[in-house]
């Protein structure tokens, strides 16, 4: 299977080709068509599987630049490093679209983040604490969110973010597409999935040893050679 078999637009395929990727990873093969089809997704997948492109690419495709630019896509991550990484992916994969991505996280000044939100964005990547601070200050409106992604849900749980996440969910419109990515499914995450996901497509992919090993093993299998 190739990226061009997944129903992605020419602008996105061009950005993927720039990265040098030809073959979608297993999670991308399953998640991209499901997200393009508007389904909720519950994916057991960790970092190193290619999960980021698995949700970023189809969500870029499903989002149209709009006047006013109140965010329509919200991705929540447990750490600022992951938020920055997901935002970088959204910018790289979205480089041939006119969609705007903004990232907000704690530990740095709020001012530039408030400025970026005022200027308008389509895709918002955030950590929960700073997101709620900005909502409480009236700097951020979540009423137009159409697609909500919870990335590394089990780490959110470990870090005590579940009450924040429930509050954030309830600030978004009930008619939204929701995607959950979690390496493990502890009972508290299962409870959230039953509360917030509607008839999700379930995706399970193998746990990778390390990022580099996973991608190279996967590529080796695809091109029919022994492990390189
Ligand atoms: P992630 O699991 O999203 O953190 O991605 C892990 C790494 O795999 C990142 O460095 C990506 O740039 C890379 N990657 C993602 N998709 C592919 C692909 N289809 N082929 C090769 N590498 C990829």
XYZ file of N, CA and C and ligand atoms in Angstrom:
707
model
N 0.842 -1.209 0.000
C 0.000 0.000 0.000
C 0.871 1.251 0.000
N 0.417 2.261 -0.720
C 1.163 3.521 -0.774
C 0.310 4.634 -0.157
N 0.948 5.750 0.167
C 0.189 6.886 0.691
C -0.886 7.321 -0.296
N -0.560 7.213 -1.600
C -1.515 7.682 -2.612
C -2.771 6.806 -2.687
N -2.765 5.629 -2.014
C -3.961 4.771 -2.008
C -4.939 5.155 -0.889
N -4.569 6.115 -0.057
C -5.347 6.355 1.168
C -6.404 7.445 1.031
N -6.489 8.083 -0.125
C -7.511 9.118 -0.316
C -7.069 10.498 0.137
N -5.754 10.695 0.296
C -5.260 12.016 0.730
C -5.139 12.967 -0.464
N -5.248 14.256 -0.190
C -5.230 15.268 -1.261
C -3.813 15.432 -1.818
N -3.691 15.978 -3.041
C -2.363 16.175 -3.646
C -1.445 17.040 -2.774
N -1.992 18.057 -2.097
C -1.158 18.932 -1.245
C -0.513 18.140 -0.112
N -1.285 17.217 0.468
C -0.754 16.419 1.581
C 0.217 15.374 1.067
N -0.100 14.755 -0.075
C 0.797 13.739 -0.642
C 2.145 14.366 -1.014
N 2.091 15.613 -1.442
C 3.331 16.288 -1.794
C 4.208 16.496 -0.541
N 3.585 16.901 0.550
C 4.335 17.105 1.794
C 4.899 15.785 2.320
N 4.134 14.698 2.165
C 4.611 13.365 2.595
C 5.796 12.956 1.728
N 5.696 13.217 0.425
C 6.793 12.862 -0.489
C 8.049 13.659 -0.143
N 7.886 14.928 0.248
C 9.037 15.746 0.660
C 9.775 15.101 1.836
N 9.005 14.462 2.727
C 9.610 13.798 3.897
C 10.328 12.518 3.481
N 10.048 12.043 2.285
C 10.691 10.823 1.784
C 9.922 9.561 2.143
N 8.674 9.712 2.626
C 7.887 8.529 2.984
C 7.096 8.044 1.775
N 7.085 6.738 1.597
C 6.354 6.150 0.483
C 5.261 5.228 1.015
N 5.647 4.427 2.021
C 4.749 3.409 2.547
C 4.173 3.845 3.886
N 2.844 3.887 4.009
C 2.284 4.204 5.329
C 2.526 3.079 6.327
N 2.756 3.420 7.578
C 2.937 2.401 8.619
C 1.568 1.769 8.912
N 1.525 0.640 9.631
C 0.231 -0.017 9.884
C -0.799 0.899 10.527
N -0.392 1.714 11.487
C -1.407 2.589 12.103
C -1.909 3.631 11.112
N -1.021 4.111 10.255
C -1.454 5.092 9.237
C -2.416 4.435 8.237
N -2.125 3.199 7.867
C -3.001 2.496 6.909
C -4.417 2.350 7.457
N -4.511 2.180 8.773
C -5.844 1.972 9.356
C -6.493 3.276 9.797
N -5.676 4.170 10.375
C -6.277 5.386 10.947
C -6.674 6.396 9.869
N -5.867 6.549 8.840
C -6.131 7.620 7.861
C -7.513 7.444 7.200
N -7.839 6.260 6.642
C -9.179 6.137 6.046
C -10.308 6.300 7.074
N -10.103 5.790 8.298
C -11.159 5.908 9.325
C -11.416 7.377 9.665
N -10.343 8.151 9.836
C -10.511 9.566 10.204
C -11.105 10.344 9.024
N -10.638 10.041 7.812
C -11.212 10.710 6.624
C -12.707 10.409 6.512
N -13.098 9.199 6.942
C -14.509 8.800 6.877
C -15.339 9.356 8.022
N -14.713 10.141 8.904
C -15.465 10.796 9.973
C -15.669 9.943 11.210
N -15.031 8.773 11.257
C -15.230 7.874 12.406
C -14.464 8.363 13.639
N -14.966 8.054 14.817
C -14.174 8.154 16.038
C -13.185 6.993 16.015
N -12.032 7.180 16.659
C -10.994 6.146 16.623
C -10.443 5.930 18.029
N -10.272 4.659 18.376
C -9.599 4.289 19.618
C -8.392 3.449 19.220
N -7.194 4.023 19.362
C -6.001 3.351 18.852
C -5.036 3.014 19.977
N -4.664 1.745 20.045
C -3.627 1.305 20.972
C -2.305 1.425 20.242
N -1.618 2.514 20.443
C -0.382 2.740 19.678
C 0.507 3.694 20.438
N 1.790 3.417 20.442
C 2.684 4.338 21.131
C 3.583 5.082 20.163
N 4.380 5.973 20.727
C 5.329 6.739 19.934
C 6.259 5.778 19.209
N 6.545 6.077 17.963
C 7.412 5.208 17.172
C 6.638 4.423 16.131
N 5.308 4.468 16.203
C 4.477 3.721 15.247
C 4.076 4.579 14.046
N 4.357 5.871 14.111
C 3.905 6.784 13.055
C 2.504 7.310 13.325
N 2.073 7.236 14.604
C 0.691 7.626 14.941
C 0.418 9.104 14.647
N 1.444 9.965 14.793
C 1.189 11.400 14.615
C 0.666 11.693 13.208
N 1.369 11.179 12.192
C 0.888 11.386 10.822
C -0.458 10.688 10.627
N -0.697 9.623 11.401
C -1.955 8.889 11.312
C -3.166 9.739 11.655
N -2.994 10.725 12.531
C -4.147 11.627 12.772
C -3.966 13.003 12.147
N -2.698 13.483 12.056
C -2.498 14.841 11.527
C -2.898 14.924 10.050
N -2.475 13.961 9.246
C -2.765 14.047 7.798
C -4.274 14.080 7.516
N -5.058 13.121 8.024
C -6.491 13.186 7.688
C -7.204 14.387 8.301
N -6.735 14.864 9.471
C -7.408 16.035 10.059
C -7.083 17.301 9.272
N -5.872 17.391 8.727
C -5.565 18.535 7.853
C -6.504 18.513 6.656
N -6.731 17.310 6.124
C -7.595 17.202 4.949
C -9.042 17.583 5.262
N -9.494 17.247 6.461
C -10.903 17.495 6.814
C -11.154 18.930 7.286
N -10.090 19.744 7.346
C -10.241 21.103 7.862
C -10.042 22.106 6.731
N -10.970 23.042 6.639
C -10.895 24.059 5.591
C -10.605 25.377 6.288
N -9.666 26.137 5.732
C -9.366 27.450 6.319
C -10.652 28.280 6.330
N -10.951 28.904 7.472
C -12.231 29.618 7.591
C -12.004 31.018 8.138
N -12.928 31.916 7.821
C -12.840 33.283 8.343
C -12.892 33.249 9.861
N -12.214 34.189 10.494
C -12.258 34.267 11.944
C -11.239 33.341 12.595
N -11.097 32.170 12.031
C -10.054 31.241 12.476
C -10.087 30.905 13.967
N -11.278 30.554 14.431
C -11.384 29.949 15.760
C -11.031 28.482 15.553
N -10.173 27.880 16.419
C -9.696 26.524 16.098
C -10.815 25.497 15.925
N -10.639 24.634 14.931
C -11.579 23.529 14.683
C -10.992 22.169 15.031
N -9.663 22.123 15.130
C -9.008 20.872 15.543
C -8.267 21.145 16.843
N -8.476 20.289 17.841
C -7.746 20.409 19.110
C -7.045 19.088 19.394
N -5.730 19.160 19.582
C -4.947 17.979 19.975
C -4.391 18.247 21.363
N -4.729 17.388 22.325
C -4.190 17.521 23.681
C -3.056 16.531 23.873
N -1.952 17.002 24.430
C -0.815 16.112 24.706
C -0.401 16.278 26.165
N 0.255 15.265 26.750
C 0.617 15.390 28.169
C 1.807 16.319 28.429
N 2.701 16.482 27.471
C 3.917 17.273 27.725
C 4.127 18.333 26.656
N 4.927 19.334 27.043
C 5.180 20.384 26.053
C 6.047 19.877 24.909
N 6.960 18.918 25.216
C 7.812 18.375 24.145
C 6.943 17.704 23.084
N 5.987 16.914 23.545
C 5.118 16.222 22.579
C 4.241 17.245 21.833
N 3.764 18.261 22.549
C 2.947 19.295 21.885
C 3.750 19.959 20.766
N 5.009 20.307 21.071
C 5.847 20.976 20.063
C 6.088 20.054 18.867
N 6.283 18.771 19.165
C 6.535 17.786 18.100
C 5.309 17.603 17.184
N 4.131 17.514 17.796
C 2.905 17.343 17.001
C 2.662 18.612 16.163
N 2.916 19.785 16.765
C 2.716 21.044 16.031
C 3.670 21.122 14.842
N 4.898 20.684 15.057
C 5.875 20.677 13.959
C 5.380 19.756 12.831
N 4.856 18.590 13.192
C 4.319 17.684 12.163
C 3.161 18.345 11.419
N 2.277 19.016 12.144
C 1.123 19.650 11.490
C 1.600 20.744 10.527
N 2.662 21.455 10.916
C 3.180 22.517 10.029
C 3.848 21.909 8.805
N 4.628 20.846 9.015
C 5.340 20.222 7.893
C 4.337 19.569 6.927
N 3.399 18.778 7.459
C 2.440 18.097 6.576
C 1.445 19.086 5.966
N 1.259 20.223 6.640
C 0.293 21.202 6.134
C 0.924 22.317 5.325
N 2.192 22.163 4.967
C 2.907 23.285 4.330
C 2.307 23.729 2.997
N 1.622 22.821 2.269
C 1.014 23.213 0.992
C -0.484 23.510 1.139
N -0.956 23.594 2.369
C -2.342 24.021 2.612
C -2.245 25.444 3.180
N -3.364 26.126 3.351
C -3.268 27.445 3.997
C -3.798 27.396 5.433
N -3.667 26.230 6.059
C -4.120 26.075 7.444
C -3.040 26.576 8.403
N -3.507 27.164 9.510
C -2.578 27.703 10.499
C -2.591 26.857 11.772
N -1.402 26.522 12.259
C -1.265 25.715 13.483
C -0.662 26.565 14.593
N -1.235 26.459 15.779
C -0.690 27.145 16.966
C -0.473 26.131 18.075
N 0.604 26.312 18.837
C 0.852 25.404 19.958
C 0.903 26.210 21.255
N 0.246 25.699 22.302
C 0.302 26.378 23.597
C 0.629 25.363 24.700
N 1.548 25.753 25.567
C 1.923 24.892 26.701
C 2.459 25.763 27.829
N 2.523 25.177 29.024
C 2.955 25.914 30.206
C 4.472 26.053 30.295
N 4.909 26.813 31.303
C 6.340 26.947 31.554
C 6.988 28.070 30.764
N 6.217 28.727 29.907
C 6.733 29.879 29.147
C 5.674 30.981 29.226
N 6.042 32.195 28.792
C 5.115 33.325 28.861
C 3.826 33.051 28.074
N 2.715 33.524 28.646
C 1.418 33.348 27.960
C 1.246 34.320 26.804
N 1.928 35.474 26.900
C 1.630 36.575 25.969
C 1.718 36.200 24.489
N 2.842 35.609 24.037
C 2.905 35.266 22.609
C 1.833 34.259 22.212
N 1.468 33.379 23.157
C 0.438 32.381 22.860
C -0.931 33.052 22.709
N -1.212 34.013 23.586
C -2.480 34.747 23.482
C -2.508 35.523 22.157
N -1.368 36.110 21.798
C -1.259 36.838 20.527
C -1.525 35.925 19.342
N -0.958 34.719 19.400
C -1.143 33.766 18.290
C -2.615 33.356 18.192
N -3.264 33.166 19.340
C -4.690 32.794 19.318
C -5.532 33.935 18.761
N -5.169 35.168 19.130
C -5.905 36.337 18.607
C -5.763 36.454 17.105
N -4.562 36.148 16.614
C -4.318 36.241 15.166
C -5.131 35.182 14.416
N -5.514 34.116 15.132
C -6.364 33.083 14.541
C -5.595 31.849 14.152
N -6.180 30.697 14.413
C -5.557 29.442 13.987
C -6.643 28.420 13.696
N -6.285 27.434 12.899
C -7.218 26.374 12.511
C -6.999 25.126 13.363
N -5.710 24.840 13.619
C -5.322 23.627 14.338
C -4.638 24.074 15.628
N -5.117 23.579 16.760
C -4.510 23.959 18.039
C -3.966 22.722 18.738
N -2.700 22.787 19.134
C -2.075 21.700 19.889
C -1.784 22.269 21.275
N -2.147 21.546 22.337
C -2.015 22.142 23.668
C -1.804 21.102 24.751
N -1.202 21.559 25.846
C -1.205 20.770 27.078
C -2.403 21.269 27.915
N -2.978 20.386 28.762
C -4.257 20.728 29.397
C -4.229 21.943 30.336
N -3.176 22.083 31.153
C -3.161 23.148 32.164
C -3.187 24.532 31.526
N -2.270 24.777 30.608
C -2.207 26.101 29.962
C -3.472 26.371 29.141
N -3.977 25.319 28.513
C -5.206 25.479 27.724
C -6.329 26.023 28.611
N -6.515 25.406 29.791
C -7.600 25.847 30.682
C -7.342 27.252 31.235
N -6.051 27.571 31.511
C -5.733 28.943 31.965
C -6.212 29.951 30.926
N -5.945 29.662 29.650
C -6.298 30.620 28.593
C -7.820 30.658 28.370
N -8.472 29.526 28.546
C -9.943 29.510 28.457
C -10.514 30.384 29.581
N -9.989 30.197 30.807
C -10.506 30.945 31.962
C -10.277 32.447 31.826
N -9.234 32.818 31.091
C -8.971 34.253 30.855
C -9.780 34.800 29.687
N -10.540 33.950 29.026
C -11.328 34.408 27.874
C -10.498 34.569 26.607
N -9.295 33.974 26.594
C -8.415 34.134 25.422
C -8.633 33.039 24.385
N -9.447 32.045 24.732
C -9.594 30.896 23.839
C -11.032 30.389 23.846
N -11.545 30.167 22.646
C -12.927 29.715 22.466
C -12.895 28.315 21.852
N -13.445 27.334 22.559
C -13.424 25.955 22.044
C -14.764 25.554 21.425
N -15.651 26.527 21.225
C -17.012 26.182 20.789
C -17.106 25.759 19.317
N -16.015 25.929 18.564
C -16.067 25.532 17.151
C -15.286 24.253 16.883
N -14.772 23.617 17.950
C -13.957 22.408 17.738
C -14.810 21.315 17.084
N -14.261 20.752 16.002
C -14.957 19.664 15.290
C -14.221 18.339 15.442
N -12.922 18.426 15.712
C -12.105 17.216 15.810
C -11.244 17.337 17.062
N -11.335 16.327 17.915
C -10.634 16.368 19.196
C -9.730 15.132 19.293
N -8.455 15.347 19.560
C -7.515 14.217 19.671
C -6.914 14.210 21.066
N -6.955 13.056 21.710
C -6.263 12.886 22.982
C -5.052 11.990 22.698
N -3.868 12.573 22.775
C -2.651 11.834 22.441
C -1.989 11.355 23.729
N -1.526 10.109 23.732
C -0.889 9.509 24.914
C -1.798 9.632 26.138
N -3.009 9.126 25.969
C -4.029 9.225 27.017
C -3.558 8.605 28.333
N -2.838 7.479 28.264
C -2.412 6.840 29.520
C -1.389 7.680 30.280
N -0.572 8.436 29.554
C 0.364 9.337 30.243
C -0.390 10.517 30.867
N -1.462 10.941 30.222
C -2.319 11.998 30.800
C -2.836 11.540 32.156
N -3.249 10.269 32.203
C -3.764 9.688 33.443
C -2.667 9.684 34.515
N -1.476 9.185 34.148
C -0.350 9.132 35.096
C -0.021 10.517 35.648
N -0.206 11.545 34.830
C 0.174 12.894 35.237
C -0.975 13.641 35.930
N -2.093 12.935 36.152
C -3.202 13.528 36.914
C -4.064 14.498 36.119
N -4.053 14.383 34.791
C -4.775 15.334 33.940
C -6.238 14.966 33.648
N -6.714 13.826 34.170
C -8.052 13.382 33.742
C -9.165 14.409 34.077
N -9.179 14.996 35.301
C -10.243 15.993 35.550
C -10.172 17.171 34.567
N -8.954 17.620 34.237
C -8.797 18.713 33.259
C -9.348 18.283 31.899
N -9.042 17.052 31.524
C -9.477 16.574 30.206
C -10.999 16.496 30.143
N -11.615 16.033 31.223
C -13.078 15.963 31.238
C -13.676 17.357 31.099
N -13.047 18.316 31.780
C -13.555 19.695 31.678
C -13.407 20.215 30.247
N -12.254 19.940 29.649
C -12.010 20.421 28.275
C -12.999 19.768 27.308
N -13.201 18.456 27.445
C -14.180 17.767 26.594
C -15.519 18.471 26.651
N -15.925 18.816 27.862
C -17.249 19.410 28.033
C -17.336 20.848 27.530
N -16.192 21.452 27.193
C -16.199 22.795 26.594
C -16.295 22.723 25.070
N -16.141 21.522 24.510
C -16.218 21.378 23.053
C -17.635 20.927 22.684
N -18.060 21.188 21.433
C -19.429 20.796 21.057
C -19.585 19.277 21.073
N -20.749 18.767 21.476
C -20.941 17.318 21.522
C -20.837 16.680 20.130
N -21.147 17.447 19.088
C -21.081 16.891 17.734
C -19.652 17.081 17.225
N -18.781 16.195 17.604
C -17.375 16.309 17.188
C -16.851 14.917 16.923
N -15.743 14.873 16.183
C -15.042 13.597 15.963
C -13.966 13.485 17.041
N -13.901 12.331 17.692
C -12.958 12.176 18.795
C -12.011 11.009 18.527
N -10.723 11.259 18.734
C -9.705 10.228 18.503
C -8.888 10.062 19.777
N -8.721 8.814 20.209
C -7.924 8.513 21.404
C -6.726 7.671 21.003
N -5.549 8.094 21.425
C -4.338 7.288 21.221
C -3.763 6.990 22.590
N -3.498 5.710 22.856
C -2.975 5.334 24.164
C -2.171 4.048 24.022
N -0.987 4.003 24.624
C -0.161 2.790 24.517
C -0.807 1.648 25.298
N -1.435 1.972 26.433
C -2.115 0.968 27.254
C -3.535 1.460 27.527
N -4.399 0.544 27.977
C -5.798 0.936 28.223
C -6.185 0.650 29.674
N -5.686 1.434 30.627
C -6.113 1.231 32.016
C -7.615 1.531 32.156
N -8.251 1.003 33.244
C -9.709 1.153 33.391
C -10.198 2.600 33.295
N -9.413 3.536 33.825
C -9.843 4.946 33.805
C -9.926 5.479 32.352
N -9.026 5.010 31.503
C -9.063 5.433 30.094
C -10.248 4.756 29.396
N -10.481 3.484 29.711
C -11.641 2.788 29.139
C -12.931 3.514 29.527
N -12.994 3.968 30.779
C -14.186 4.713 31.225
C -14.365 5.988 30.375
N -13.257 6.708 30.139
C -13.346 7.925 29.315
C -13.787 7.613 27.897
N -13.295 6.484 27.368
C -13.654 6.153 25.972
C -15.157 5.879 25.868
N -15.718 5.221 26.882
C -17.159 4.948 26.792
C -17.960 6.241 26.962
N -17.377 7.179 27.691
C -18.058 8.460 27.898
C -17.979 9.358 26.645
N -16.841 9.349 25.961
C -16.622 10.366 24.927
C -16.536 9.878 23.489
N -16.355 8.577 23.265
C -16.234 8.097 21.882
C -17.547 7.473 21.438
N -17.904 7.710 20.157
C -19.138 7.115 19.627
C -18.763 6.032 18.628
N -19.105 4.809 18.930
C -18.898 3.676 18.038
C -17.524 3.740 17.346
N -16.436 3.775 18.151
C -15.127 4.009 17.534
C -14.603 2.839 16.700
N -13.818 3.174 15.683
C -13.013 2.178 14.984
C -11.845 1.856 15.911
N -11.647 0.575 16.200
C -10.570 0.180 17.120
C -9.353 -0.259 16.324
N -8.213 0.286 16.684
C -6.979 -0.034 15.970
C -5.920 -0.456 16.988
N -5.308 -1.591 16.732
C -4.227 -2.086 17.604
C -3.004 -2.278 16.735
N -1.883 -1.719 17.105
C -0.657 -2.046 16.373
C 0.408 -2.513 17.346
N 1.375 -3.262 16.801
C 2.402 -3.862 17.649
C 3.201 -2.779 18.354
N 3.621 -3.117 19.559
C 4.438 -2.220 20.376
C 5.846 -2.174 19.781
N 6.339 -0.990 19.427
C 7.665 -0.944 18.820
C 8.772 -1.056 19.863
N 9.921 -1.624 19.466
C 11.064 -1.708 20.369
C 11.643 -0.304 20.535
N 12.087 0.281 19.466
C 12.513 1.687 19.457
C 12.004 2.262 18.152
N 11.975 3.575 18.081
C 11.450 4.229 16.866
C 12.219 3.769 15.631
N 13.543 3.884 15.685
C 14.347 3.586 14.498
C 14.190 2.125 14.115
N 14.216 1.241 15.138
C 14.109 -0.189 14.843
C 12.760 -0.495 14.209
N 11.707 0.120 14.727
C 10.374 -0.176 14.196
C 10.261 0.213 12.740
N 10.672 1.426 12.452
C 10.516 1.896 11.074
C 11.397 1.054 10.149
N 12.610 0.744 10.577
C 13.483 0.008 9.661
C 13.007 -1.435 9.498
N 12.469 -2.034 10.582
C 11.946 -3.404 10.442
C 10.735 -3.392 9.510
N 9.917 -2.372 9.694
C 8.721 -2.280 8.879
C 9.092 -2.089 7.405
N 10.048 -1.196 7.155
C 10.475 -0.944 5.782
C 11.110 -2.220 5.208
N 11.900 -2.925 6.032
C 12.565 -4.141 5.549
C 11.528 -5.183 5.146
N 10.460 -5.313 5.974
C 9.412 -6.273 5.637
C 8.756 -5.910 4.321
N 8.505 -4.599 4.171
C 7.792 -4.119 2.983
C 8.599 -4.365 1.721
N 9.907 -4.210 1.808
C 10.702 -4.381 0.588
C 11.241 -5.805 0.497
N 10.773 -6.664 1.417
C 11.042 -8.095 1.298
C 12.464 -8.499 1.614
N 13.129 -7.720 2.437
C 14.494 -8.101 2.815
C 14.520 -8.489 4.276
N 15.608 -9.083 4.693
C 15.770 -9.398 6.103
C 15.944 -8.092 6.865
N 15.825 -8.175 8.173
C 15.969 -6.998 9.034
C 17.273 -6.263 8.718
N 17.149 -4.949 8.498
C 18.360 -4.157 8.221
C 18.712 -3.318 9.429
P 5.436 8.921 15.755
O 5.083 7.530 16.215
O 4.281 9.636 15.154
O 6.131 9.711 16.813
O 6.484 8.769 14.527
C 7.709 8.098 14.700
C 8.721 8.468 13.617
O 8.431 7.806 12.393
C 8.794 9.936 13.292
O 10.148 10.310 13.247
C 8.185 10.050 11.911
O 8.742 11.114 11.182
C 8.504 8.701 11.297
N 7.496 8.262 10.304
C 6.178 8.498 10.358
N 5.538 7.925 9.327
C 6.473 7.280 8.587
C 6.418 6.503 7.375
N 5.274 6.249 6.766
N 7.575 5.995 6.903
C 8.734 6.231 7.551
N 8.862 6.968 8.683
C 7.739 7.492 9.212
